[in-house]
Structures are given as structure tokens and as C-alpha cells.
Amino acid sequence: GQSLEQPSEVTAVEGAIVQINCTYQTSGFYGLSWYQQHDGGAPTFLSYNALDGLEETGRFSSFLSRSDSYGYLLLQELQMKDSASYFCAVRDRVLQKLVFGTGTRLLVSP
Amino acid sequence: SQTIHQWPATLVQPVGSPLSLECTVEGTSNPNLYWYRQAAGRGLQLLFYSVGIGQISSEVPQNLSASRPQDRQFILSSKKLLLSDSGFYLCAWRAGGDEQYFGPGTRLTVT
């Protein structure tokens, strides 16, 4: 099976940089993806890493290291609107379903 | 472009009553469809997924069931709701890669 662990909560101030980690145990997966969910809303796709290394999309970057079973989401120039929950996820190679991490609540303060 | 619809947005139901939540997807064909439940402040629990019409995989044994009567329609049902069924129900679809799209969700309160 698959399991993905994330810190439950991270706090930071506006303008700062924050890193949200994701460690996983999986028997086989295609890549690591990240989703953002604001309170009361649905999750939305942020980024995807099929290969090891860093993927950058604007203020957000995501990193994957398969050898370390580890990935992270990096948020730069934090804004108040970045306050949300962030989930990492992997797609099971056999069952074709996404397995989500435990989720990290990011609180951005002024 | 693809769109996913869910209704109703909110629902308050008494214990023991039936449930039917509907999800439809537009703008794509043969999507993989998913039902998730999320308790307040918690993660996403996968309930059911479907890779085709009439094909349903259940993740968690419970009093819920799912059906896929048409290619782009996914229905979540219960014959008798329990208090523990309260939560935020999310339908999602995925075409082929890892990018999954979620509907707006239904907030269910069982009283």
C-alpha cells in the first residue's frame, strides 16, 4: 500500500519562504503531485513531479527525490491568500488511484 | 474545457434517511471518477472509484454505495444515514495523468 506523511501545520509571515515536506512509502508510483485546498473549498492541482528534481511554477516549486522517498513544496513570497491546506499525492501504478498525504495546514500571518 | 458538477452544495438529513449525491463531468470521455469524504480539518478519504461504466471499486466498507450508470455520471448513495456519515463529499475525475479535478463538494450534516 501507500502512505504519505506531512507535518500537520506550518506557520510563516507574509513575504517569507516556506517548505512543506512529504515523505512516502509506496510500492510503485508514477510521480508526486501537490494540491491546495482553502477552507470550505475543493482541492485544486498545483504541481507534479514525474522525475527527480525541482519543478517551478511561479512562486511555487516542487521537488522530488525517489531515492530518499521524499518531496517538498516550496512557496516563495508568501501572501495571505496562501493560507490553506496542502496535500501531496501519488498515483498507485496498479490500482490507478491517487493516494493523498495527511495534509499540512499553512497559516500565513501579516 | 472540462467541468465537473456536484449537487446539492449543502444537505441536512436525519439519521436513518436515504442519500443520493450526484456528480457529472462535461468535456471529457471515459474519465476515472472518484468519491472522497473529508471530515472537518482532516484529510481526504477515498470512498469509491470507477474506471468505467458499471465498474466500481470500494475502498472503505460502510453503509455507502456508488454507481456509474453513464460514462460521465457518478452517484453516491446510502439507504440509511448514520451520524458518522457527516462530512464534506467530493467528486473528482482524472483523464489519464496525475492531475485530478475536484467538484465543488457537498457538505452533508446528519442530525
mmCIF file of C-alpha atoms in Angstrom:
data_model
loop_
_atom_site.group_PDB
_atom_site.id
_atom_site.type_symbol
_atom_site.label_atom_id
_atom_site.label_comp_id
_atom_site.label_asym_id
_atom_site.label_seq_id
_atom_site.Cartn_x
_atom_site.Cartn_y
_atom_site.Cartn_z
ATOM 1 C CA GLY A 1 0.000 0.000 0.000
ATOM 2 C CA GLN A 2 0.873 3.653 0.007
ATOM 3 C CA SER A 3 1.292 6.089 2.874
ATOM 4 C CA LEU A 4 2.362 9.722 2.777
ATOM 5 C CA GLU A 5 3.263 11.759 5.826
ATOM 6 C CA GLN A 6 3.246 15.538 6.117
ATOM 7 C CA PRO A 7 3.628 17.960 9.020
ATOM 8 C CA SER A 8 0.200 18.877 10.357
ATOM 9 C CA GLU A 9 0.763 22.615 10.474
ATOM 10 C CA VAL A 10 3.266 25.215 9.324
ATOM 11 C CA THR A 11 3.207 28.929 10.141
ATOM 12 C CA ALA A 12 5.011 31.767 8.369
ATOM 13 C CA VAL A 13 4.772 35.503 7.755
ATOM 14 C CA GLU A 14 3.954 37.368 4.577
ATOM 15 C CA GLY A 15 6.863 37.612 2.184
ATOM 16 C CA ALA A 16 8.682 34.642 3.685
ATOM 17 C CA ILE A 17 9.580 31.286 2.131
ATOM 18 C CA VAL A 18 8.122 28.057 3.482
ATOM 19 C CA GLN A 19 8.788 24.420 2.676
ATOM 20 C CA ILE A 20 6.191 21.690 3.187
ATOM 21 C CA ASN A 21 7.670 18.220 3.309
ATOM 22 C CA CYS A 22 6.187 14.919 2.224
ATOM 23 C CA THR A 23 7.720 11.546 2.997
ATOM 24 C CA TYR A 24 6.195 8.482 1.482
ATOM 25 C CA GLN A 25 6.198 4.715 1.475
ATOM 26 C CA THR A 26 4.985 3.202 -1.741
ATOM 27 C CA SER A 27 5.330 0.029 -3.713
ATOM 28 C CA GLY A 28 5.303 1.867 -7.017
ATOM 29 C CA PHE A 29 4.051 5.161 -8.303
ATOM 30 C CA TYR A 30 4.252 7.452 -11.304
ATOM 31 C CA GLY A 31 5.101 10.751 -9.626
ATOM 32 C CA LEU A 32 4.359 13.133 -6.794
ATOM 33 C CA SER A 33 1.695 15.812 -7.081
ATOM 34 C CA TRP A 34 0.560 18.649 -4.830
ATOM 35 C CA TYR A 35 -2.884 20.094 -4.183
ATOM 36 C CA GLN A 36 -4.072 23.220 -2.422
ATOM 37 C CA GLN A 37 -7.338 23.440 -0.519
ATOM 38 C CA HIS A 38 -8.745 26.612 1.003
ATOM 39 C CA ASP A 39 -11.166 26.326 3.898
ATOM 40 C CA GLY A 40 -14.597 25.300 2.633
ATOM 41 C CA GLY A 41 -13.341 24.737 -0.892
ATOM 42 C CA ALA A 42 -12.295 21.824 -3.060
ATOM 43 C CA PRO A 43 -8.661 20.803 -3.620
ATOM 44 C CA THR A 44 -7.003 22.228 -6.706
ATOM 45 C CA PHE A 45 -3.987 20.847 -8.516
ATOM 46 C CA LEU A 46 -0.725 22.775 -8.018
ATOM 47 C CA SER A 47 2.168 20.803 -9.437
ATOM 48 C CA TYR A 48 3.507 17.420 -10.452
ATOM 49 C CA ASN A 49 6.969 15.830 -10.388
ATOM 50 C CA ALA A 50 7.415 12.811 -12.612
ATOM 51 C CA LEU A 51 11.194 12.935 -12.353
ATOM 52 C CA ASP A 52 13.637 13.737 -9.576
ATOM 53 C CA GLY A 53 14.480 17.378 -9.218
ATOM 54 C CA LEU A 54 12.824 20.733 -8.955
ATOM 55 C CA GLU A 55 9.779 21.934 -10.907
ATOM 56 C CA GLU A 56 8.988 25.627 -10.765
ATOM 57 C CA THR A 57 5.629 27.258 -11.392
ATOM 58 C CA GLY A 58 5.655 30.932 -10.472
ATOM 59 C CA ARG A 59 6.005 31.368 -6.722
ATOM 60 C CA PHE A 60 5.573 27.642 -6.136
ATOM 61 C CA SER A 61 8.199 24.963 -6.681
ATOM 62 C CA SER A 62 8.048 21.251 -6.028
ATOM 63 C CA PHE A 63 10.862 18.787 -5.522
ATOM 64 C CA LEU A 64 11.093 15.011 -5.682
ATOM 65 C CA SER A 65 13.819 12.587 -4.648
ATOM 66 C CA ARG A 66 12.819 8.991 -5.328
ATOM 67 C CA SER A 67 15.971 7.612 -3.713
ATOM 68 C CA ASP A 68 15.040 9.368 -0.452
ATOM 69 C CA SER A 69 11.261 8.754 -0.771
ATOM 70 C CA TYR A 70 10.851 12.441 -0.163
ATOM 71 C CA GLY A 71 9.417 15.521 -1.755
ATOM 72 C CA TYR A 72 8.550 19.050 -0.835
ATOM 73 C CA LEU A 73 6.529 22.041 -1.914
ATOM 74 C CA LEU A 74 8.293 25.394 -1.687
ATOM 75 C CA LEU A 75 6.231 28.557 -1.512
ATOM 76 C CA GLN A 76 8.035 31.857 -2.002
ATOM 77 C CA GLU A 77 6.967 35.438 -1.384
ATOM 78 C CA LEU A 78 4.146 34.209 0.799
ATOM 79 C CA GLN A 79 0.831 36.016 0.603
ATOM 80 C CA MET A 80 -2.127 35.898 2.967
ATOM 81 C CA LYS A 81 -4.109 34.059 0.295
ATOM 82 C CA ASP A 82 -1.635 31.178 0.522
ATOM 83 C CA SER A 83 -3.156 30.237 3.878
ATOM 84 C CA ALA A 84 -4.678 26.859 3.059
ATOM 85 C CA SER A 85 -4.148 23.147 3.431
ATOM 86 C CA TYR A 86 -1.650 21.459 1.145
ATOM 87 C CA PHE A 87 -1.701 17.777 0.218
ATOM 88 C CA CYS A 88 0.888 15.656 -1.524
ATOM 89 C CA ALA A 89 -0.343 12.661 -3.519
ATOM 90 C CA VAL A 90 0.935 9.695 -5.515
ATOM 91 C CA ARG A 91 -0.829 7.613 -8.138
ATOM 92 C CA ASP A 92 -0.718 3.902 -7.473
ATOM 93 C CA ARG A 93 0.716 2.076 -10.518
ATOM 94 C CA VAL A 94 -1.564 -0.917 -10.177
ATOM 95 C CA LEU A 95 -4.850 0.452 -8.897
ATOM 96 C CA GLN A 96 -4.772 3.787 -10.774
ATOM 97 C CA LYS A 97 -5.970 5.791 -7.836
ATOM 98 C CA LEU A 98 -4.450 8.838 -6.182
ATOM 99 C CA VAL A 99 -3.415 8.391 -2.572
ATOM 100 C CA PHE A 100 -3.257 11.642 -0.625
ATOM 101 C CA GLY A 101 -0.987 12.613 2.221
ATOM 102 C CA THR A 102 -2.171 13.609 5.652
ATOM 103 C CA GLY A 103 -2.210 17.305 4.700
ATOM 104 C CA THR A 104 -0.415 20.389 6.020
ATOM 105 C CA ARG A 105 -2.260 23.471 7.170
ATOM 106 C CA LEU A 106 -0.293 26.615 6.286
ATOM 107 C CA LEU A 107 -1.058 29.750 8.265
ATOM 108 C CA VAL A 108 0.356 32.994 6.863
ATOM 109 C CA SER A 109 0.345 35.960 9.210
ATOM 110 C CA PRO A 110 0.902 39.664 8.429
ATOM 111 C CA SER B 1 -12.941 22.674 -21.379
ATOM 112 C CA GLN B 2 -13.830 20.151 -18.736
ATOM 113 C CA THR B 3 -16.318 20.902 -15.968
ATOM 114 C CA ILE B 4 -17.421 18.839 -13.010
ATOM 115 C CA HIS B 5 -20.758 19.381 -11.311
ATOM 116 C CA GLN B 6 -21.923 18.241 -7.918
ATOM 117 C CA TRP B 7 -25.219 18.790 -6.179
ATOM 118 C CA PRO B 8 -26.540 19.720 -3.803
ATOM 119 C CA ALA B 9 -23.974 22.073 -2.257
ATOM 120 C CA THR B 10 -25.278 21.521 1.266
ATOM 121 C CA LEU B 11 -27.575 18.934 2.738
ATOM 122 C CA VAL B 12 -29.027 18.307 6.174
ATOM 123 C CA GLN B 13 -30.519 14.867 6.643
ATOM 124 C CA PRO B 14 -31.858 12.980 9.673
ATOM 125 C CA VAL B 15 -30.294 9.743 10.831
ATOM 126 C CA GLY B 16 -31.795 6.788 9.022
ATOM 127 C CA SER B 17 -32.817 8.714 5.925
ATOM 128 C CA PRO B 18 -31.563 7.826 2.423
ATOM 129 C CA LEU B 19 -28.925 9.736 0.496
ATOM 130 C CA SER B 20 -28.196 10.360 -3.147
ATOM 131 C CA LEU B 21 -25.396 12.642 -4.307
ATOM 132 C CA GLU B 22 -24.803 13.133 -7.988
ATOM 133 C CA CYS B 23 -21.701 14.091 -9.897
ATOM 134 C CA THR B 24 -21.441 14.741 -13.619
ATOM 135 C CA VAL B 25 -18.462 15.612 -15.770
ATOM 136 C CA GLU B 26 -18.560 17.559 -19.031
ATOM 137 C CA GLY B 27 -15.976 17.953 -21.730
ATOM 138 C CA THR B 28 -14.225 14.617 -21.445
ATOM 139 C CA SER B 29 -14.961 10.980 -22.110
ATOM 140 C CA ASN B 30 -14.192 7.799 -20.190
ATOM 141 C CA PRO B 31 -12.793 9.603 -17.156
ATOM 142 C CA ASN B 32 -11.727 7.860 -13.972
ATOM 143 C CA LEU B 33 -14.197 9.034 -11.314
ATOM 144 C CA TYR B 34 -13.726 9.227 -7.560
ATOM 145 C CA TRP B 35 -15.750 9.904 -4.407
ATOM 146 C CA TYR B 36 -13.919 11.270 -1.371
ATOM 147 C CA ARG B 37 -15.084 12.231 2.080
ATOM 148 C CA GLN B 38 -13.373 14.782 4.273
ATOM 149 C CA ALA B 39 -14.103 15.333 7.940
ATOM 150 C CA ALA B 40 -13.581 18.850 9.273
ATOM 151 C CA GLY B 41 -9.879 19.680 9.386
ATOM 152 C CA ARG B 42 -8.903 16.248 8.172
ATOM 153 C CA GLY B 43 -7.524 14.603 5.068
ATOM 154 C CA LEU B 44 -9.189 13.105 2.013
ATOM 155 C CA GLN B 45 -10.618 9.640 2.466
ATOM 156 C CA LEU B 46 -11.181 7.779 -0.813
ATOM 157 C CA LEU B 47 -14.557 6.036 -0.725
ATOM 158 C CA PHE B 48 -15.089 4.704 -4.243
ATOM 159 C CA TYR B 49 -13.514 4.926 -7.649
ATOM 160 C CA SER B 50 -14.600 3.882 -11.106
ATOM 161 C CA VAL B 51 -12.598 3.319 -14.280
ATOM 162 C CA GLY B 52 -15.659 2.739 -16.465
ATOM 163 C CA ILE B 53 -19.427 2.342 -16.647
ATOM 164 C CA GLY B 54 -20.639 -0.151 -14.080
ATOM 165 C CA GLN B 55 -17.135 -0.639 -12.652
ATOM 166 C CA ILE B 56 -16.949 0.386 -9.002
ATOM 167 C CA SER B 57 -14.142 -0.229 -6.530
ATOM 168 C CA SER B 58 -14.891 0.270 -2.857
ATOM 169 C CA GLU B 59 -12.165 1.451 -0.538
ATOM 170 C CA VAL B 60 -13.895 1.526 2.813
ATOM 171 C CA PRO B 61 -16.602 -0.927 3.970
ATOM 172 C CA GLN B 62 -19.523 1.141 5.204
ATOM 173 C CA ASN B 63 -23.177 1.856 4.561
ATOM 174 C CA LEU B 64 -22.458 3.831 1.399
ATOM 175 C CA SER B 65 -22.583 2.605 -2.187
ATOM 176 C CA ALA B 66 -21.731 4.085 -5.556
ATOM 177 C CA SER B 67 -22.942 3.595 -9.085
ATOM 178 C CA ARG B 68 -21.883 4.763 -12.524
ATOM 179 C CA PRO B 69 -24.892 4.443 -14.790
ATOM 180 C CA GLN B 70 -23.378 6.590 -17.558
ATOM 181 C CA ASP B 71 -19.855 7.401 -18.676
ATOM 182 C CA ARG B 72 -19.788 10.821 -17.043
ATOM 183 C CA GLN B 73 -22.162 10.292 -14.128
ATOM 184 C CA PHE B 74 -21.188 9.042 -10.690
ATOM 185 C CA ILE B 75 -23.700 8.623 -7.874
ATOM 186 C CA LEU B 76 -23.099 8.120 -4.164
ATOM 187 C CA SER B 77 -25.947 6.586 -2.177
ATOM 188 C CA SER B 78 -26.962 5.337 1.197
ATOM 189 C CA LYS B 79 -30.110 3.575 2.321
ATOM 190 C CA LYS B 80 -29.835 4.715 5.931
ATOM 191 C CA LEU B 81 -27.549 7.525 7.012
ATOM 192 C CA LEU B 82 -25.529 7.400 10.214
ATOM 193 C CA LEU B 83 -24.273 10.356 12.254
ATOM 194 C CA SER B 84 -20.746 9.351 11.243
ATOM 195 C CA ASP B 85 -21.635 9.939 7.580
ATOM 196 C CA SER B 86 -21.482 13.694 8.118
ATOM 197 C CA GLY B 87 -18.695 15.359 6.173
ATOM 198 C CA PHE B 88 -17.622 17.096 3.005
ATOM 199 C CA TYR B 89 -18.145 14.853 -0.018
ATOM 200 C CA LEU B 90 -16.021 15.497 -3.049
ATOM 201 C CA CYS B 91 -16.305 14.028 -6.508
ATOM 202 C CA ALA B 92 -13.246 14.084 -8.724
ATOM 203 C CA TRP B 93 -12.180 12.965 -12.173
ATOM 204 C CA ARG B 94 -8.899 12.163 -13.833
ATOM 205 C CA ALA B 95 -8.321 11.721 -17.537
ATOM 206 C CA GLY B 96 -5.073 9.845 -17.642
ATOM 207 C CA GLY B 97 -2.233 11.586 -15.889
ATOM 208 C CA ASP B 98 -1.848 12.584 -12.275
ATOM 209 C CA GLU B 99 -3.809 15.822 -12.443
ATOM 210 C CA GLN B 100 -7.115 15.253 -10.714
ATOM 211 C CA TYR B 101 -10.000 17.724 -10.821
ATOM 212 C CA PHE B 102 -12.456 18.084 -7.973
ATOM 213 C CA GLY B 103 -16.046 19.196 -7.949
ATOM 214 C CA PRO B 104 -17.265 21.926 -5.576
ATOM 215 C CA GLY B 105 -18.322 19.367 -2.972
ATOM 216 C CA THR B 106 -21.419 18.639 -0.909
ATOM 217 C CA ARG B 107 -21.415 19.436 2.782
ATOM 218 C CA LEU B 108 -23.580 16.796 4.473
ATOM 219 C CA THR B 109 -24.797 17.117 8.034
ATOM 220 C CA VAL B 110 -26.594 14.142 9.524
ATOM 221 C CA THR B 111 -28.702 15.103 12.547
#
